[in-house]
């Protein structure tokens, strides 16, 4: 028997590209991130049993299903707010998952917004962001909060995790639009595993590893100025230096190194891994839209997927 089920309009959530500051962000250093807007769109409808479907990521799971810590956490949130879990959340994703581009945070925000829309909960953006952080904790342990913040607010931010578990962010002041290229390796990376690796290194060799983290934070502060004044050459250099530190923290891979070098050889002002690493993606900065196209072509000619984004 076919029943009419009301569906809400689609809601969206952004992916993200971290320009500088990943990993150090977990330790309270600032990070600069830009949104990949509208990367996910979702809607929810009433159903006999709760379900999440994300065809692009081959996800089709019961909401209370064991095995998925994120869905278990979502279920817990619904219970806490005394909301029905008998909803079918359907998500269209234009973003790959596990590629360092904020897919898991975007999914968290998209699911929450879809539920909010259907059940007229009226969570504020601030609440959505906090709840998405809870889901991110279930997804990868010790998130700084940068990904869910960009996913929620869909704007370029400078983000800092505060010691008291809080977070602070401000709009990034962009003088000149930044022509970026995102290059994808052929392997997903596990942010949880990479954050865990840095944590272990930090535990075992705290002084020198802390020095790397502090150095990344310093580069981020220089980058904020370079972005505010439109000094793309300086920003590119800072990205290159940042990649060196991330490599030193052992979150790079041979494929990431290949992509970074391809981008630089094709004329990028700077290139580095972006997000958690261990696979995933790189971000390259070009000096013009023409140069951006050259970097894109070079990465594709080498057999990798790539796309453009512009930070404004
Ligand atoms: C992941 O996009 C960024 C990391 O710094 C982890 C985090 O900040 O939660 C690697």
Coordinates of C-alpha atoms and ligand atoms in Angstrom, one line a residue:
X1 CA 0.0 0.0 0.0
X2 CA 1.5 3.3 -1.1
X3 CA 1.3 6.0 1.5
X4 CA 1.9 9.7 1.0
X5 CA 4.8 10.8 3.0
X6 CA 5.7 14.4 3.4
X7 CA 9.2 15.2 2.5
X8 CA 10.9 18.5 3.3
X9 CA 12.9 20.6 0.9
X10 CA 16.6 19.7 0.5
X11 CA 19.1 21.1 3.0
X12 CA 22.8 21.3 2.4
X13 CA 26.1 21.0 4.0
X14 CA 29.6 22.0 2.8
X15 CA 32.7 19.9 2.4
X16 CA 36.0 21.7 3.2
X17 CA 39.6 22.2 2.1
X18 CA 42.1 23.0 4.8
X19 CA 44.6 25.5 3.3
X20 CA 46.9 25.2 6.3
X21 CA 46.8 24.0 9.9
X22 CA 45.5 20.4 9.8
X23 CA 46.8 18.2 12.6
X24 CA 48.2 21.1 14.5
X25 CA 44.5 22.2 14.9
X26 CA 44.0 19.2 17.2
X27 CA 46.6 20.7 19.5
X28 CA 45.0 24.2 19.7
X29 CA 46.9 25.9 16.7
X30 CA 44.8 27.8 14.3
X31 CA 43.6 26.3 11.0
X32 CA 42.4 27.9 7.8
X33 CA 39.6 26.1 6.0
X34 CA 37.4 27.0 3.0
X35 CA 34.1 25.5 2.2
X36 CA 33.2 23.3 -0.8
X37 CA 29.7 24.7 -0.8
X38 CA 26.5 22.6 -1.3
X39 CA 28.6 19.4 -1.5
X40 CA 25.9 17.4 0.2
X41 CA 22.1 17.8 -0.1
X42 CA 19.7 15.9 2.1
X43 CA 16.1 15.4 2.9
X44 CA 14.2 13.3 5.4
X45 CA 10.8 11.6 5.4
X46 CA 8.8 9.7 7.9
X47 CA 9.3 5.9 7.6
X48 CA 8.4 2.7 9.4
X49 CA 12.0 2.2 10.3
X50 CA 14.8 4.7 10.5
X51 CA 17.3 4.6 7.7
X52 CA 20.2 6.5 6.1
X53 CA 20.8 6.3 2.4
X54 CA 23.8 7.9 0.7
X55 CA 23.9 6.2 -2.8
X56 CA 27.1 8.0 -3.9
X57 CA 29.0 6.4 -0.9
X58 CA 27.2 3.0 -1.0
X59 CA 25.6 3.7 2.4
X60 CA 22.2 2.2 3.1
X61 CA 21.9 1.4 6.8
X62 CA 19.3 1.3 9.5
X63 CA 19.6 4.3 11.8
X64 CA 19.9 2.3 15.0
X65 CA 22.1 -0.3 13.2
X66 CA 25.0 -1.6 15.2
X67 CA 28.3 -1.2 13.6
X68 CA 28.1 2.4 12.8
X69 CA 29.3 4.6 15.7
X70 CA 28.0 7.7 13.9
X71 CA 24.5 6.4 13.4
X72 CA 24.4 5.1 17.0
X73 CA 25.4 8.6 18.1
X74 CA 22.7 10.2 15.9
X75 CA 20.2 7.8 17.4
X76 CA 21.3 8.9 20.9
X77 CA 20.8 12.6 19.9
X78 CA 17.3 11.9 18.6
X79 CA 16.4 10.1 21.9
X80 CA 17.8 13.0 23.9
X81 CA 15.7 15.5 22.1
X82 CA 12.7 13.1 22.3
X83 CA 12.5 13.0 18.5
X84 CA 11.3 10.0 16.5
X85 CA 14.1 7.9 14.9
X86 CA 11.6 6.5 12.3
X87 CA 12.9 8.8 9.6
X88 CA 14.5 8.0 6.3
X89 CA 17.4 10.4 5.6
X90 CA 18.5 10.5 2.0
X91 CA 21.7 12.3 1.0
X92 CA 23.1 13.2 -2.4
X93 CA 26.8 13.7 -2.2
X94 CA 29.0 15.4 -4.8
X95 CA 32.0 14.8 -2.6
X96 CA 34.0 11.7 -2.1
X97 CA 34.2 10.3 1.4
X98 CA 37.5 9.6 3.2
X99 CA 39.4 11.9 0.9
X100 CA 40.3 14.6 3.5
X101 CA 37.5 16.9 2.1
X102 CA 35.2 17.0 5.1
X103 CA 32.8 14.3 3.9
X104 CA 32.0 12.9 7.4
X105 CA 31.4 16.3 8.9
X106 CA 29.2 17.3 5.9
X107 CA 27.2 14.1 6.4
X108 CA 26.8 14.9 10.1
X109 CA 25.5 18.4 9.3
X110 CA 23.3 17.2 6.4
X111 CA 21.6 14.5 8.5
X112 CA 20.9 16.8 11.4
X113 CA 19.5 19.5 9.1
X114 CA 17.3 17.0 7.3
X115 CA 15.9 15.8 10.6
X116 CA 15.5 19.4 11.8
X117 CA 13.6 20.3 8.7
X118 CA 11.3 17.3 8.8
X119 CA 10.5 17.5 12.5
X120 CA 10.6 21.3 12.7
X121 CA 13.0 21.1 15.6
X122 CA 14.5 24.5 14.9
X123 CA 18.1 23.9 15.9
X124 CA 20.2 27.0 15.5
X125 CA 23.4 26.8 13.4
X126 CA 25.3 26.8 16.7
X127 CA 23.4 23.8 17.9
X128 CA 23.8 22.0 14.6
X129 CA 27.5 22.7 14.8
X130 CA 27.7 21.3 18.4
X131 CA 25.7 18.2 17.6
X132 CA 27.8 17.6 14.4
X133 CA 30.9 17.7 16.6
X134 CA 29.4 15.0 18.7
X135 CA 28.9 12.9 15.5
X136 CA 32.5 13.7 14.4
X137 CA 33.7 12.4 17.8
X138 CA 32.0 9.2 17.0
X139 CA 33.5 9.1 13.5
X140 CA 37.1 9.9 14.4
X141 CA 37.8 10.2 18.0
X142 CA 39.5 13.5 18.7
X143 CA 38.3 16.1 16.1
X144 CA 39.3 19.7 16.6
X145 CA 35.9 20.9 15.3
X146 CA 37.2 22.6 12.2
X147 CA 35.4 20.3 9.7
X148 CA 31.9 20.5 11.3
X149 CA 32.3 24.3 11.7
X150 CA 32.9 24.8 7.9
X151 CA 30.2 22.2 7.1
X152 CA 27.7 24.1 9.2
X153 CA 28.5 27.7 8.3
X154 CA 29.7 27.2 4.7
X155 CA 32.2 30.0 4.9
X156 CA 36.0 30.4 4.9
X157 CA 37.2 30.5 8.5
X158 CA 40.2 30.7 10.7
X159 CA 39.4 28.2 13.4
X160 CA 41.0 27.6 16.8
X161 CA 40.1 24.8 19.3
X162 CA 40.1 26.2 22.8
X163 CA 41.6 24.3 25.7
X164 CA 38.3 24.1 27.5
X165 CA 36.9 21.9 24.7
X166 CA 35.4 25.0 23.2
X167 CA 36.1 26.5 19.8
X168 CA 36.5 29.9 18.3
X169 CA 36.4 30.9 14.7
X170 CA 36.4 34.1 12.6
X171 CA 35.7 34.8 9.0
X172 CA 38.8 34.7 6.9
X173 CA 39.6 38.0 5.2
X174 CA 40.4 37.2 1.6
X175 CA 42.0 40.1 -0.4
X176 CA 42.3 38.3 -3.8
X177 CA 40.4 35.1 -4.7
X178 CA 42.6 32.1 -4.3
X179 CA 42.6 29.7 -7.4
X180 CA 42.9 26.2 -5.9
X181 CA 43.2 22.8 -7.4
X182 CA 42.3 19.7 -5.3
X183 CA 44.0 16.5 -6.5
X184 CA 42.8 13.1 -5.3
X185 CA 45.0 10.1 -4.6
X186 CA 43.5 6.7 -5.4
X187 CA 43.3 5.8 -1.7
X188 CA 41.1 7.1 1.1
X189 CA 42.8 8.1 4.3
X190 CA 41.6 7.5 7.8
X191 CA 41.6 10.8 9.7
X192 CA 41.2 8.8 12.9
X193 CA 44.3 6.7 12.2
X194 CA 46.4 9.7 11.2
X195 CA 45.3 11.8 14.2
X196 CA 46.1 8.7 16.3
X197 CA 49.5 8.4 14.7
X198 CA 50.4 12.1 15.5
X199 CA 49.1 11.6 19.1
X200 CA 51.4 8.6 19.6
X201 CA 54.4 10.5 18.1
X202 CA 53.6 13.4 20.4
X203 CA 53.4 11.1 23.4
X204 CA 56.7 9.4 22.6
X205 CA 58.7 12.4 21.5
X206 CA 56.8 15.3 22.9
X207 CA 59.3 18.1 22.7
X208 CA 60.4 17.7 19.0
X209 CA 56.9 16.8 17.8
X210 CA 55.4 19.8 19.7
X211 CA 58.0 21.9 17.9
X212 CA 56.6 20.8 14.5
X213 CA 53.1 21.5 15.7
X214 CA 54.1 25.0 16.9
X215 CA 55.8 25.6 13.6
X216 CA 52.7 24.8 11.6
X217 CA 50.8 27.2 13.8
X218 CA 53.3 29.9 13.0
X219 CA 52.9 29.3 9.3
X220 CA 49.2 29.6 9.6
X221 CA 49.5 33.0 11.3
X222 CA 51.8 34.2 8.4
X223 CA 49.2 32.7 5.9
X224 CA 46.4 34.7 7.5
X225 CA 48.3 37.9 6.7
X226 CA 49.3 36.7 3.2
X227 CA 45.6 35.9 2.4
X228 CA 44.5 39.3 3.8
X229 CA 47.0 41.2 1.6
X230 CA 46.7 39.0 -1.5
X231 CA 50.3 37.8 -1.4
X232 CA 49.8 34.5 -3.3
X233 CA 53.5 33.9 -3.8
X234 CA 54.1 34.0 0.0
X235 CA 51.0 31.9 0.6
X236 CA 52.2 29.3 -1.8
X237 CA 55.6 29.1 -0.1
X238 CA 53.9 28.8 3.3
X239 CA 51.8 25.9 2.0
X240 CA 55.0 24.2 0.7
X241 CA 56.6 24.6 4.1
X242 CA 53.5 23.3 5.8
X243 CA 53.6 20.2 3.7
X244 CA 57.2 19.6 4.9
X245 CA 56.0 19.6 8.5
X246 CA 53.1 17.3 7.7
X247 CA 55.5 14.9 6.0
X248 CA 57.7 15.1 9.1
X249 CA 54.7 14.1 11.2
X250 CA 54.4 11.1 8.9
X251 CA 50.9 11.6 7.6
X252 CA 52.0 11.8 4.0
X253 CA 52.1 8.9 1.5
X254 CA 54.0 8.3 -1.8
X255 CA 50.9 9.2 -3.8
X256 CA 50.4 12.4 -1.9
X257 CA 54.1 13.3 -2.6
X258 CA 53.6 12.5 -6.3
X259 CA 50.6 14.8 -6.5
X260 CA 52.4 17.6 -4.6
X261 CA 55.3 17.4 -7.0
X262 CA 53.1 17.2 -10.1
X263 CA 51.3 20.3 -9.0
X264 CA 54.5 22.2 -8.3
X265 CA 56.1 21.2 -11.6
X266 CA 52.9 22.3 -13.4
X267 CA 53.5 25.8 -11.9
X268 CA 51.6 25.8 -8.7
X269 CA 52.8 28.4 -6.2
X270 CA 52.4 25.9 -3.5
X271 CA 51.0 22.4 -2.9
X272 CA 50.4 20.3 0.2
X273 CA 48.4 17.5 1.5
X274 CA 45.0 18.6 2.9
X275 CA 43.0 17.1 5.7
X276 CA 44.0 14.1 7.6
X277 CA 46.5 12.6 5.0
X278 CA 47.4 8.9 4.9
X279 CA 45.8 9.0 1.5
X280 CA 43.1 11.5 0.5
X281 CA 43.9 14.7 -1.3
X282 CA 46.3 17.6 -1.9
X283 CA 45.5 21.2 -2.4
X284 CA 47.5 23.4 -4.7
X285 CA 47.5 27.2 -5.1
X286 CA 47.8 28.7 -8.6
X287 CA 48.6 32.3 -9.4
X288 CA 45.8 32.8 -12.0
X289 CA 42.9 30.9 -13.5
X290 CA 45.1 30.0 -16.5
X291 CA 47.7 28.5 -14.1
X292 CA 45.0 26.7 -12.3
X293 CA 43.9 25.0 -15.5
X294 CA 47.5 23.9 -16.1
X295 CA 47.8 22.3 -12.7
X296 CA 44.5 20.6 -13.2
X297 CA 45.5 19.3 -16.6
X298 CA 48.8 18.0 -15.3
X299 CA 47.2 16.1 -12.5
X300 CA 44.6 14.6 -14.7
X301 CA 47.2 13.7 -17.4
X302 CA 49.0 11.7 -14.7
X303 CA 45.8 9.7 -14.2
X304 CA 44.5 11.3 -11.0
X305 CA 41.2 13.0 -10.4
X306 CA 41.2 16.7 -9.7
X307 CA 38.9 19.6 -9.5
X308 CA 39.0 23.4 -9.0
X309 CA 37.8 25.5 -6.2
X310 CA 38.2 29.1 -5.5
X311 CA 38.4 30.6 -2.0
X312 CA 36.8 34.1 -1.8
Ligands
LIG1 C1 40.8 16.9 9.4 O1 40.1 17.5 8.3 C2 41.7 17.9 10.1 C3 42.5 17.3 11.2 O2 43.3 18.4 11.7 C4 41.7 16.7 12.3 C5 40.9 17.7 13.0 O3 41.2 18.9 13.1 O4 39.8 17.3 13.5 C6 43.5 16.3 10.7

